[in-house]
Amino acid sequence: MLEWAGIPPDESPRRGGPAAPYQQSQRLDLYKEATELLLKKGCAYRCFCTPRRLELLKKEALRSQQPPRYDNRCRHLSPKQVAEKLSQGTDHVVRFRLEEHSEPFYDLIYGWNKHEVASVEGDPVILKSDGFPTYHLANVVDDHEMGISHVLRGAEWLISTPKHLLLYRAFGWDPPHFGHLPLLLNKDGSKLSKRQGDIFVEKFAQEGYLPEALLDIITSCGAGFAENRMGRTLKELVEEFDVSRTERHSSLLELEKLAEYNRTHLSCKIAEETSRQKLVAELQALVDQAYGEQLVDREVLGKEHIEQVLLLRRGHVSRLKELVSPKYAYLWIRPSVPHEQLQAVSDKADEIGRLVLGLLEQQVAGWTPEQLSNDLRRLQEQIRGTQYSHVMKLLRLALSGRQEGPSVAEMIISLGPREASTRIQRALCR
């Protein structure tokens, strides 16, 4: 999804890189080696406590209205006791020995922080019984091995940073710079969660939202910019970003505004020649998928017609897939409208149809919707006892089979004079 968003990682499991492998399951020897080093230094120890004992400790703490924490019992096992349990094949984990008096650290967003983690937490597990690391060990080892200089992560990890800095100190490694980003919240103030299927990036991609729009709306949430404005490109986001401007409080993600962001970015893409050609190909595929078997005339899939539709509907649609919705079906398939329904709108349907056909025979090159609207209004004035609104309603029905939609002039230009004439001839003239 990073590649979809136009921000592919420099290194990754798919792309490779100098610090490969990039999957934890392929780096287990590295974590084991790091753990052995900590054990040798006396900075870590093996814990043989059973899940049952840990659960009892948790329940007792909750009963006493205390935060659950491990009591560090196995920290005090003698080498002989450890060897005995290992010889018996007893399952165990490895815990990191937290030190008292953690040092203050500077966070790129929250400034100076200090959290005496050892006074409120038990020693954390760093290597599980299955040989996999916990996040505490993996993030420190991986970031050191990969030469990471800056870590930007969620604010919920701020209180764990002293723990990680103690790990860096135990290894004798220089830590990176840390910056903790405030959370994005739902409109009701609840935390965004992967348990909510509606916040997965894949879902937005499948629904036809542009990556530029998603990046734009997310970065508008207090994320390091001097001003919030809709329509920033990735290049502009990179140029304008300043981590020191990141707000410290959580931000509401107003996803109901995503459609407007998408409309803005889609409009920019339609206006630009290169990106417009990509949209033409995408819309061709969408039309063929939605109406393939119903297409009487496959010329509607032609580049010229598709491009005309995009240019005329620029700024009116939020997503490309809207153009294959029932509202725009008239662009791709001919409607079937009973003559009686048209007669009910105006008893002069035949006369109106003949006059409009005469107008369309002119096929004025470069007709704009405004010019054609003026021509249609002058045409209506020639017919006694008719109202302009009734004429437009009649023509809209004949052209699209619907009573709402774009202006009649835009419909005619979108369809082209030949197709518009065919539909008016079939529907209005008897």
Short mmCIF file of N, CA and C in Angstrom, two decimals, residues 320-392:
data_model
loop_
_atom_site.label_atom_id
_atom_site.label_comp_id
_atom_site.label_asym_id
_atom_site.label_seq_id
_atom_site.Cartn_x
_atom_site.Cartn_y
_atom_site.Cartn_z
N LEU A 320 -13.79 8.24 -9.69
CA LEU A 320 -13.98 7.81 -11.07
C LEU A 320 -15.14 6.84 -11.19
N LYS A 321 -15.31 5.96 -10.19
CA LYS A 321 -16.35 4.94 -10.28
C LYS A 321 -17.76 5.52 -10.27
N GLU A 322 -17.90 6.78 -9.86
CA GLU A 322 -19.22 7.42 -9.91
C GLU A 322 -19.73 7.50 -11.35
N LEU A 323 -18.80 7.57 -12.29
CA LEU A 323 -19.19 7.72 -13.69
C LEU A 323 -19.76 6.44 -14.30
N VAL A 324 -19.74 5.35 -13.54
CA VAL A 324 -20.42 4.13 -14.03
C VAL A 324 -21.61 3.79 -13.13
N SER A 325 -22.02 4.73 -12.29
CA SER A 325 -23.20 4.54 -11.46
C SER A 325 -24.46 4.74 -12.32
N PRO A 326 -25.63 4.31 -11.84
CA PRO A 326 -26.87 4.47 -12.62
C PRO A 326 -27.11 5.91 -13.08
N LYS A 327 -26.65 6.86 -12.27
CA LYS A 327 -26.84 8.27 -12.62
C LYS A 327 -26.21 8.61 -13.96
N TYR A 328 -25.10 7.95 -14.28
CA TYR A 328 -24.39 8.25 -15.53
C TYR A 328 -24.47 7.11 -16.55
N ALA A 329 -25.40 6.21 -16.34
CA ALA A 329 -25.54 5.07 -17.26
C ALA A 329 -25.81 5.55 -18.69
N TYR A 330 -26.48 6.71 -18.82
CA TYR A 330 -26.83 7.21 -20.15
C TYR A 330 -25.59 7.44 -21.02
N LEU A 331 -24.44 7.64 -20.39
CA LEU A 331 -23.22 7.88 -21.15
C LEU A 331 -22.77 6.64 -21.91
N TRP A 332 -23.22 5.48 -21.46
CA TRP A 332 -22.69 4.22 -22.00
C TRP A 332 -23.76 3.36 -22.69
N ILE A 333 -25.01 3.48 -22.24
CA ILE A 333 -26.08 2.68 -22.86
C ILE A 333 -27.27 3.57 -23.17
N ARG A 334 -28.02 3.22 -24.23
CA ARG A 334 -29.17 4.03 -24.63
C ARG A 334 -30.37 3.71 -23.75
N PRO A 335 -31.03 4.74 -23.24
CA PRO A 335 -32.21 4.50 -22.40
C PRO A 335 -33.42 4.13 -23.24
N SER A 336 -34.37 3.49 -22.61
CA SER A 336 -35.64 3.17 -23.29
C SER A 336 -36.73 3.93 -22.55
N VAL A 337 -37.28 4.96 -23.21
CA VAL A 337 -38.27 5.82 -22.56
C VAL A 337 -39.59 5.73 -23.33
N PRO A 338 -40.68 5.31 -22.70
CA PRO A 338 -41.99 5.24 -23.38
C PRO A 338 -42.39 6.61 -23.92
N HIS A 339 -42.91 6.63 -25.16
CA HIS A 339 -43.32 7.90 -25.77
C HIS A 339 -44.40 8.58 -24.94
N GLU A 340 -45.26 7.77 -24.28
CA GLU A 340 -46.33 8.33 -23.47
C GLU A 340 -45.78 9.16 -22.30
N GLN A 341 -44.65 8.71 -21.75
CA GLN A 341 -44.04 9.45 -20.63
C GLN A 341 -43.54 10.81 -21.09
N LEU A 342 -43.03 10.83 -22.30
CA LEU A 342 -42.55 12.09 -22.85
C LEU A 342 -43.71 13.02 -23.19
N GLN A 343 -44.78 12.45 -23.74
CA GLN A 343 -45.97 13.25 -24.08
C GLN A 343 -46.58 13.87 -22.83
N ALA A 344 -46.45 13.16 -21.69
CA ALA A 344 -47.00 13.68 -20.44
C ALA A 344 -46.25 14.94 -19.98
N VAL A 345 -44.99 15.05 -20.37
CA VAL A 345 -44.22 16.24 -20.02
C VAL A 345 -44.62 17.41 -20.92
N SER A 346 -44.78 17.11 -22.19
CA SER A 346 -45.18 18.16 -23.14
C SER A 346 -45.87 17.52 -24.34
N ASP A 347 -47.01 18.08 -24.72
CA ASP A 347 -47.73 17.53 -25.87
C ASP A 347 -47.10 17.99 -27.19
N LYS A 348 -46.02 18.75 -27.09
CA LYS A 348 -45.32 19.21 -28.28
C LYS A 348 -43.97 18.51 -28.44
N ALA A 349 -43.91 17.27 -27.94
CA ALA A 349 -42.65 16.52 -27.97
C ALA A 349 -42.11 16.38 -29.39
N ASP A 350 -43.01 16.08 -30.35
CA ASP A 350 -42.54 15.89 -31.72
C ASP A 350 -41.93 17.17 -32.28
N GLU A 351 -42.61 18.31 -32.06
CA GLU A 351 -42.12 19.59 -32.60
C GLU A 351 -40.78 19.94 -31.96
N ILE A 352 -40.68 19.75 -30.64
CA ILE A 352 -39.43 20.05 -29.94
C ILE A 352 -38.31 19.17 -30.49
N GLY A 353 -38.61 17.87 -30.66
CA GLY A 353 -37.60 16.95 -31.16
C GLY A 353 -37.07 17.35 -32.52
N ARG A 354 -37.96 17.76 -33.44
CA ARG A 354 -37.53 18.13 -34.79
C ARG A 354 -36.66 19.39 -34.77
N LEU A 355 -37.04 20.35 -33.93
CA LEU A 355 -36.25 21.59 -33.85
C LEU A 355 -34.85 21.32 -33.29
N VAL A 356 -34.77 20.48 -32.25
CA VAL A 356 -33.46 20.16 -31.66
C VAL A 356 -32.60 19.37 -32.65
N LEU A 357 -33.24 18.47 -33.41
CA LEU A 357 -32.49 17.72 -34.42
C LEU A 357 -31.90 18.67 -35.47
N GLY A 358 -32.67 19.67 -35.82
CA GLY A 358 -32.18 20.67 -36.77
C GLY A 358 -30.99 21.42 -36.22
N LEU A 359 -31.07 21.72 -34.92
CA LEU A 359 -29.95 22.43 -34.28
C LEU A 359 -28.70 21.54 -34.26
N LEU A 360 -28.90 20.27 -33.96
CA LEU A 360 -27.74 19.38 -33.84
C LEU A 360 -27.11 19.07 -35.19
N GLU A 361 -27.87 19.22 -36.25
CA GLU A 361 -27.30 18.98 -37.57
C GLU A 361 -26.18 19.98 -37.89
N GLN A 362 -26.21 21.12 -37.19
CA GLN A 362 -25.16 22.13 -37.40
C GLN A 362 -23.81 21.62 -36.89
N GLN A 363 -23.86 20.78 -35.80
CA GLN A 363 -22.65 20.20 -35.21
C GLN A 363 -21.53 21.23 -35.11
N VAL A 364 -21.83 22.32 -34.43
CA VAL A 364 -20.85 23.41 -34.32
C VAL A 364 -19.61 22.91 -33.59
N ALA A 365 -18.47 23.05 -34.22
CA ALA A 365 -17.21 22.59 -33.61
C ALA A 365 -16.90 23.45 -32.38
N GLY A 366 -16.46 22.79 -31.33
CA GLY A 366 -16.06 23.52 -30.14
C GLY A 366 -17.21 24.06 -29.31
N TRP A 367 -18.41 23.55 -29.52
CA TRP A 367 -19.56 23.96 -28.70
C TRP A 367 -19.21 23.81 -27.22
N THR A 368 -19.50 24.83 -26.45
CA THR A 368 -19.38 24.72 -25.00
C THR A 368 -20.78 24.53 -24.43
N PRO A 369 -20.92 23.98 -23.21
CA PRO A 369 -22.24 23.83 -22.61
C PRO A 369 -22.99 25.15 -22.53
N GLU A 370 -22.27 26.24 -22.27
CA GLU A 370 -22.92 27.55 -22.15
C GLU A 370 -23.49 28.00 -23.50
N GLN A 371 -22.70 27.83 -24.55
CA GLN A 371 -23.16 28.23 -25.88
C GLN A 371 -24.36 27.41 -26.32
N LEU A 372 -24.30 26.10 -26.09
CA LEU A 372 -25.40 25.23 -26.49
C LEU A 372 -26.64 25.53 -25.67
N SER A 373 -26.48 25.84 -24.39
CA SER A 373 -27.63 26.20 -23.55
C SER A 373 -28.33 27.43 -24.09
N ASN A 374 -27.55 28.42 -24.52
CA ASN A 374 -28.13 29.64 -25.10
C ASN A 374 -28.88 29.31 -26.39
N ASP A 375 -28.32 28.42 -27.22
CA ASP A 375 -28.98 28.03 -28.47
C ASP A 375 -30.30 27.31 -28.17
N LEU A 376 -30.29 26.45 -27.15
CA LEU A 376 -31.52 25.72 -26.79
C LEU A 376 -32.59 26.67 -26.25
N ARG A 377 -32.16 27.69 -25.52
CA ARG A 377 -33.14 28.66 -25.00
C ARG A 377 -33.77 29.44 -26.14
N ARG A 378 -32.97 29.84 -27.13
CA ARG A 378 -33.52 30.56 -28.29
C ARG A 378 -34.46 29.65 -29.07
N LEU A 379 -34.12 28.37 -29.13
CA LEU A 379 -34.98 27.42 -29.83
C LEU A 379 -36.32 27.28 -29.13
N GLN A 380 -36.30 27.24 -27.80
CA GLN A 380 -37.55 27.09 -27.03
C GLN A 380 -38.46 28.29 -27.24
N GLU A 381 -37.86 29.46 -27.42
CA GLU A 381 -38.66 30.67 -27.60
C GLU A 381 -39.46 30.64 -28.91
N GLN A 382 -39.08 29.74 -29.81
CA GLN A 382 -39.81 29.63 -31.09
C GLN A 382 -41.10 28.82 -30.94
N ILE A 383 -41.25 28.12 -29.84
CA ILE A 383 -42.40 27.23 -29.67
C ILE A 383 -43.38 27.88 -28.71
N ARG A 384 -44.53 28.21 -29.20
CA ARG A 384 -45.53 28.85 -28.35
C ARG A 384 -46.06 27.89 -27.29
N GLY A 385 -46.35 28.46 -26.14
CA GLY A 385 -47.00 27.69 -25.09
C GLY A 385 -46.09 26.67 -24.42
N THR A 386 -44.77 26.90 -24.49
CA THR A 386 -43.86 25.98 -23.80
C THR A 386 -43.00 26.75 -22.80
N GLN A 387 -42.58 26.04 -21.76
CA GLN A 387 -41.67 26.62 -20.78
C GLN A 387 -40.29 25.99 -20.95
N TYR A 388 -39.28 26.77 -20.71
CA TYR A 388 -37.91 26.28 -20.89
C TYR A 388 -37.66 25.05 -20.00
N SER A 389 -38.16 25.08 -18.76
CA SER A 389 -37.94 23.96 -17.83
C SER A 389 -38.57 22.67 -18.35
N HIS A 390 -39.75 22.81 -19.01
CA HIS A 390 -40.40 21.61 -19.55
C HIS A 390 -39.63 21.05 -20.75
N VAL A 391 -39.10 21.94 -21.57
CA VAL A 391 -38.31 21.50 -22.71
C VAL A 391 -37.06 20.76 -22.23
N MET A 392 -36.41 21.31 -21.20
CA MET A 392 -35.19 20.66 -20.68
C MET A 392 -35.52 19.31 -20.05
#
